[in-house]
XYZ file of C-alpha atoms in Angstrom:
310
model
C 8.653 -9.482 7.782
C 7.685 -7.916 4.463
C 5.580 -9.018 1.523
C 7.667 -10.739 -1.116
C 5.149 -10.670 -3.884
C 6.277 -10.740 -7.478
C 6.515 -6.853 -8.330
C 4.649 -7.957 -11.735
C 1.779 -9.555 -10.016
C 1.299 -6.082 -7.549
C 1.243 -4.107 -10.480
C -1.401 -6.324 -12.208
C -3.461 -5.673 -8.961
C -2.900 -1.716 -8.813
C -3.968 -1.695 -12.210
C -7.445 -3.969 -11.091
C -7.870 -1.047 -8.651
C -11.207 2.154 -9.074
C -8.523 4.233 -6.585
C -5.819 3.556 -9.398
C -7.328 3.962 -12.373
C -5.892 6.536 -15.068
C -8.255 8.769 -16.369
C -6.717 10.369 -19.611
C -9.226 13.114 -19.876
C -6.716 14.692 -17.199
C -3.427 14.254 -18.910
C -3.347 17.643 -19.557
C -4.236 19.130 -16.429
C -1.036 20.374 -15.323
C -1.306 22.839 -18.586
C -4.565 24.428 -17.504
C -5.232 27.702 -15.587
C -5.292 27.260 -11.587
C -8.543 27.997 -11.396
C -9.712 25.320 -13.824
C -7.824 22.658 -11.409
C -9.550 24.203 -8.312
C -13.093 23.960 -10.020
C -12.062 20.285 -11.138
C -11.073 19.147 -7.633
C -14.110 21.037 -6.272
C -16.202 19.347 -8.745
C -14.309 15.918 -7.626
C -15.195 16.482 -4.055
C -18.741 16.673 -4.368
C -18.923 13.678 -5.461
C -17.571 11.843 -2.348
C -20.766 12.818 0.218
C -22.579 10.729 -2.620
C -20.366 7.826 -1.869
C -20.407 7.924 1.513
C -24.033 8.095 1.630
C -24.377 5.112 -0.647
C -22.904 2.965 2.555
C -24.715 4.212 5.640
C -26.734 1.571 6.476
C -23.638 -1.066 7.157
C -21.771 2.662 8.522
C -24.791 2.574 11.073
C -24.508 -0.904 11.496
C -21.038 -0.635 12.224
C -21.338 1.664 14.621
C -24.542 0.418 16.760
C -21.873 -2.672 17.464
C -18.653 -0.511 18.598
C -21.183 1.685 20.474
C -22.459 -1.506 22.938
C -19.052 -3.006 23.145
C -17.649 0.419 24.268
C -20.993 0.829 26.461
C -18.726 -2.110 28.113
C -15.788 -0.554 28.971
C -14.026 -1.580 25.260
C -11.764 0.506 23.042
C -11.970 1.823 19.288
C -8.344 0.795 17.635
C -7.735 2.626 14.394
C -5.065 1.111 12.280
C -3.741 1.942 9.043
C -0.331 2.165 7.180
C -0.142 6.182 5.616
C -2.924 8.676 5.005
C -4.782 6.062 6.406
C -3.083 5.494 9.701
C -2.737 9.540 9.757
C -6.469 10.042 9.738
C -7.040 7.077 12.117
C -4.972 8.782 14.430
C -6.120 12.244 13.922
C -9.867 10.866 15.027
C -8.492 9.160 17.917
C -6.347 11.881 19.436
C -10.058 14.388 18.648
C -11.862 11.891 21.319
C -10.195 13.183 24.458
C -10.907 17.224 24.342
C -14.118 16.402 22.378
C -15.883 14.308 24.853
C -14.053 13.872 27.726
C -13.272 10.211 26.733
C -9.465 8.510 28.527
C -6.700 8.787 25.729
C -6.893 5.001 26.051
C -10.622 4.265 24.644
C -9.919 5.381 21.273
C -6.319 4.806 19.613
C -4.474 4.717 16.303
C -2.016 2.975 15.403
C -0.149 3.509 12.205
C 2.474 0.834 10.218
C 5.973 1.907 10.876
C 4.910 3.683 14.326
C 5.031 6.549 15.841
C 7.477 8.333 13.697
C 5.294 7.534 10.543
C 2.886 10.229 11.062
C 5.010 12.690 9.733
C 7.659 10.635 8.065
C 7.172 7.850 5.357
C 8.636 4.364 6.696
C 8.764 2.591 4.101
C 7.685 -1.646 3.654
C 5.807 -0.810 6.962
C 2.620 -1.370 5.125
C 3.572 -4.497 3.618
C 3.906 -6.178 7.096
C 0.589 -8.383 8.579
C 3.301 -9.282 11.485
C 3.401 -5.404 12.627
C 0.278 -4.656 12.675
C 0.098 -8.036 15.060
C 3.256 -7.154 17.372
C 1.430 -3.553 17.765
C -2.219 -4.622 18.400
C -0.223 -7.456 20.628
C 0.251 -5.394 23.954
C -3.008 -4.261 24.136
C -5.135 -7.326 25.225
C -7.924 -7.177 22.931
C -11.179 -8.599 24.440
C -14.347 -9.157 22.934
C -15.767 -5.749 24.075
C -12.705 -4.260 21.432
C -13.290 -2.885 18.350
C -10.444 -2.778 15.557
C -10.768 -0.622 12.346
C -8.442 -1.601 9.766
C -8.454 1.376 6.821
C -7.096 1.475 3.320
C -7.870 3.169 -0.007
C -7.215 0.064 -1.983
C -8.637 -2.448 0.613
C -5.534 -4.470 0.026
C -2.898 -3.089 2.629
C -1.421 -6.039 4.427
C -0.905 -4.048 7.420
C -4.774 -2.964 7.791
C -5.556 -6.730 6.741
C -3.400 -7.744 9.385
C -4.516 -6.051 12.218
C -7.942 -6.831 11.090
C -7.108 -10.606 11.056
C -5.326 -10.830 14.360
C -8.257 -8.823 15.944
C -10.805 -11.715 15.229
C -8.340 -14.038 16.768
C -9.184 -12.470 20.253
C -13.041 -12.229 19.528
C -13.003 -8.425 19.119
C -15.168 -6.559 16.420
C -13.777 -5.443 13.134
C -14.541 -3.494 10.461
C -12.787 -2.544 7.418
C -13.016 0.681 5.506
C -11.888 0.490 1.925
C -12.473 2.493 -1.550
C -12.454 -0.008 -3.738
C -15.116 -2.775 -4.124
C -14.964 -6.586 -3.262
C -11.518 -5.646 -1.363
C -9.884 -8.477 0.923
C -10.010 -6.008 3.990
C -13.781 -5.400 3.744
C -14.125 -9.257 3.158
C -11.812 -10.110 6.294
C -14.179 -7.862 8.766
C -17.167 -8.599 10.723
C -18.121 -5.287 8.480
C -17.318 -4.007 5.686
C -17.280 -0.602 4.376
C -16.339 0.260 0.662
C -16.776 4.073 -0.246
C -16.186 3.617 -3.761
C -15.279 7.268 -4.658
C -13.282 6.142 -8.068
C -10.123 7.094 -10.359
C -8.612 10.442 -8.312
C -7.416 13.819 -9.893
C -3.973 12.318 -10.055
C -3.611 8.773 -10.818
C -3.207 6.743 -7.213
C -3.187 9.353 -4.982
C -5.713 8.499 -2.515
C -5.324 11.560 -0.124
C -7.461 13.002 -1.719
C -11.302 12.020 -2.391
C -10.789 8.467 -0.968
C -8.727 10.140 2.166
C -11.636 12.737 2.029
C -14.355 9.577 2.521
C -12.302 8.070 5.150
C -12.380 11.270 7.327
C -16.310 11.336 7.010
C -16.637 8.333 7.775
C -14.231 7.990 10.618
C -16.053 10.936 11.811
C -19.290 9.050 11.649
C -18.037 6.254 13.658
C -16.636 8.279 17.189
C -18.953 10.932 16.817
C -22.061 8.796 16.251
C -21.004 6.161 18.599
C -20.118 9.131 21.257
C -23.827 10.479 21.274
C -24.958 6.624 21.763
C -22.847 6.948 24.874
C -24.073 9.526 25.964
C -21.500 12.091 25.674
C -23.657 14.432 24.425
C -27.311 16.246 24.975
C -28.807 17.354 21.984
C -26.517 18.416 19.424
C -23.985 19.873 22.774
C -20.606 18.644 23.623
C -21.571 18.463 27.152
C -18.644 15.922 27.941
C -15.947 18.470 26.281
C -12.456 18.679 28.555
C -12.037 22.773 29.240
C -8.602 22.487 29.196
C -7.961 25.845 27.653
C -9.568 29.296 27.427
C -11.310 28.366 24.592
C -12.608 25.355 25.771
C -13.877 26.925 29.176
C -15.329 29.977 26.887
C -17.471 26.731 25.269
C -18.089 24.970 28.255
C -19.644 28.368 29.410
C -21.953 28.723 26.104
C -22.441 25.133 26.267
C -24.543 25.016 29.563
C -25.900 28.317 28.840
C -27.612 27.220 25.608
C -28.616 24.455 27.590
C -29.824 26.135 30.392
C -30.733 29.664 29.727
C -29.319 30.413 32.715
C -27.406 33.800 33.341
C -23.788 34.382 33.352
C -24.074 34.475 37.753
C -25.454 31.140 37.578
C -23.784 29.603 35.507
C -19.998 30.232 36.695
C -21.355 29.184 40.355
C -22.600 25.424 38.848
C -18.905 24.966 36.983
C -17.232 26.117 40.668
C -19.370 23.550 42.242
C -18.636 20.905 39.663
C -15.072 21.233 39.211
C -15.931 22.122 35.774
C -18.124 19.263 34.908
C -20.345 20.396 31.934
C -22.755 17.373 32.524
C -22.809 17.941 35.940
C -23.338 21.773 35.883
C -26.394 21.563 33.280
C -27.474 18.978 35.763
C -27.801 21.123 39.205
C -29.297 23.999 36.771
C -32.239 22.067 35.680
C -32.928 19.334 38.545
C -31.906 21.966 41.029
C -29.707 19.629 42.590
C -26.334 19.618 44.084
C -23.527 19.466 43.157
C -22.829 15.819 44.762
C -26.154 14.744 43.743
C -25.501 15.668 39.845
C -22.778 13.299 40.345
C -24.389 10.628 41.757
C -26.980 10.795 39.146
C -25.337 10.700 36.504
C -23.459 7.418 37.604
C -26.536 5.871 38.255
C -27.641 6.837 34.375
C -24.136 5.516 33.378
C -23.467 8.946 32.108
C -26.806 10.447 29.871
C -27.743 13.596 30.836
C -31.218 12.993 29.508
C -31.408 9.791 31.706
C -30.315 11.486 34.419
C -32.907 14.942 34.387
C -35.942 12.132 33.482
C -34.754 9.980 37.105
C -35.608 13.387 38.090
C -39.096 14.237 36.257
């Protein structure tokens, strides 16, 4: 089922909107030099880490509750209906070969499925009922979190999923560009990066699309070091599941180590490639069963784990 709102009514709305707003000091932009435009979208950009940093207390708020309810065993749902649902995706499918995390933990779902990643399905958006028959089969719990994102704040679909979510006692939060929006209202928390009118008139790939990804960035990454999925500023829990991912896992323990080259290759061989666990038998001079059964005890921080050790 699709929205049947009065097509005068939506456009009074759009018009209410920061992310829609005309700016007429730009009408002429498609006459200037290409360099001009570059500077002006450069000059647009910077403006958006100002936004975003405007909102980090209820970002970090936000993201000390997904981190305990995934310290739980829950999941991180993404969903969103276009660039929205795009990015969503994009961070979730960056969790696995970043730290190691099941494909399951962190998901996105996007209005009109699957196919709307790369093609435009359209009235998907529109649809609270979708966004409820996708979130339906996954058996949210109270350890769940579900991010609904928009631009405008006012996408049914994000609403939706946001709305059906607190049915099952699961954690939302709603990222939106606009102020006052009904998505950040409808969320345990709410996050409006107000980033204003855009280059061209409504198209919110760009700065607003550009605050969602830092944020959404934020959120796994930030909640992924509270997990313990990292030591220091190292990816210790990265997946080397391809030359250039074993080249880091190498570098990774080394920098963490200062071991030599020698050592190092014989702790991944003993590890079955574990970066955690490698680092671990370097510096506690354990094996490697040991490493393993240390870092289970520490439910998976390497710092825990080499202090049980101290």
């Amino acid at each position: 089922m699709t929205s049947t709102s009065d097509p005068r009514d939506l456009r009074t709305e759009l018009e209410s909107l920061t992310t829609e707003a005309f700016r007429p000091e730009l009408a002429d932009i498609d006459r200037l030099p290409t360099l001009d435009i570059a500077r002006l979208m450069n000059g647009e950009d910077a403006t958006v880490a100002g936004a975003v940093a405007a909102r980090l207390p209820q970002i970090a708020a936000a993201i000390d509750a997904v981190a305990e309810r995934m310290a739980r065993g829950g999941r991180l749902v993404y969903a969103g209906a276009g660039t929205a649902g795009r990015l969503g995706i994009l961070d979730a499918s960056e969790c696995p070969p970043t730290f190691n995390t099941d494909p399951s933990r962190v998901v996105g779902l996007i209005a009109g499925g699957p196919e709307a990643v790369v093609t435009s399905v359209e009235g998907a958006e529109d649809s609270r009922e979708l966004a409820r028959a996708a979130l339906e089969p996954a058996g949210l719990t109270p350890d769940d979190t579900v991010v609904g994102i928009s631009a405008s704040g006012r996408t049914p679909y994000a609403i939706g999923a946001v709305e059906y979510a607190r049915t099952r006692g699961s954690l939302t939060v709603g990222l939106a560009c606009n102020p006052g929006s009904p998505l950040g209202a409808a969320a345990d928390h709410g996050i409006e990066i107000v980033v204003g009118p855009e280059l061209l008139t409504g198209s919110t790939r760009l700065k607003a699309g550009t605050a969602q990804k830092l944020v959404l960035n934020m959120l796994s990454t930030i909640t992924m070091i509270r997990l313990g999925k990292t030591y220091g500023n190292l990816m210790v829990d990265v997946r080397a599941s391809n030359d250039k991912l074993r080249a880091r896992s190498h570098r990774i323990v080394a920098l963490a180590t200062g071991a030599g080259d020698k050592e190092i290759e014989e702790a991944l061989t003993a590890t079955d490639g574990e970066v955690k666990n490698a680092i671990l038998t370097l510096l506690a001079d354990v094996d490697g069963p040991t490493a393993a059964r240390l870092l289970e005890e520490s439910g998976g921080h390497l710092r825990a784990a080499l202090d049980s050790r101290s």
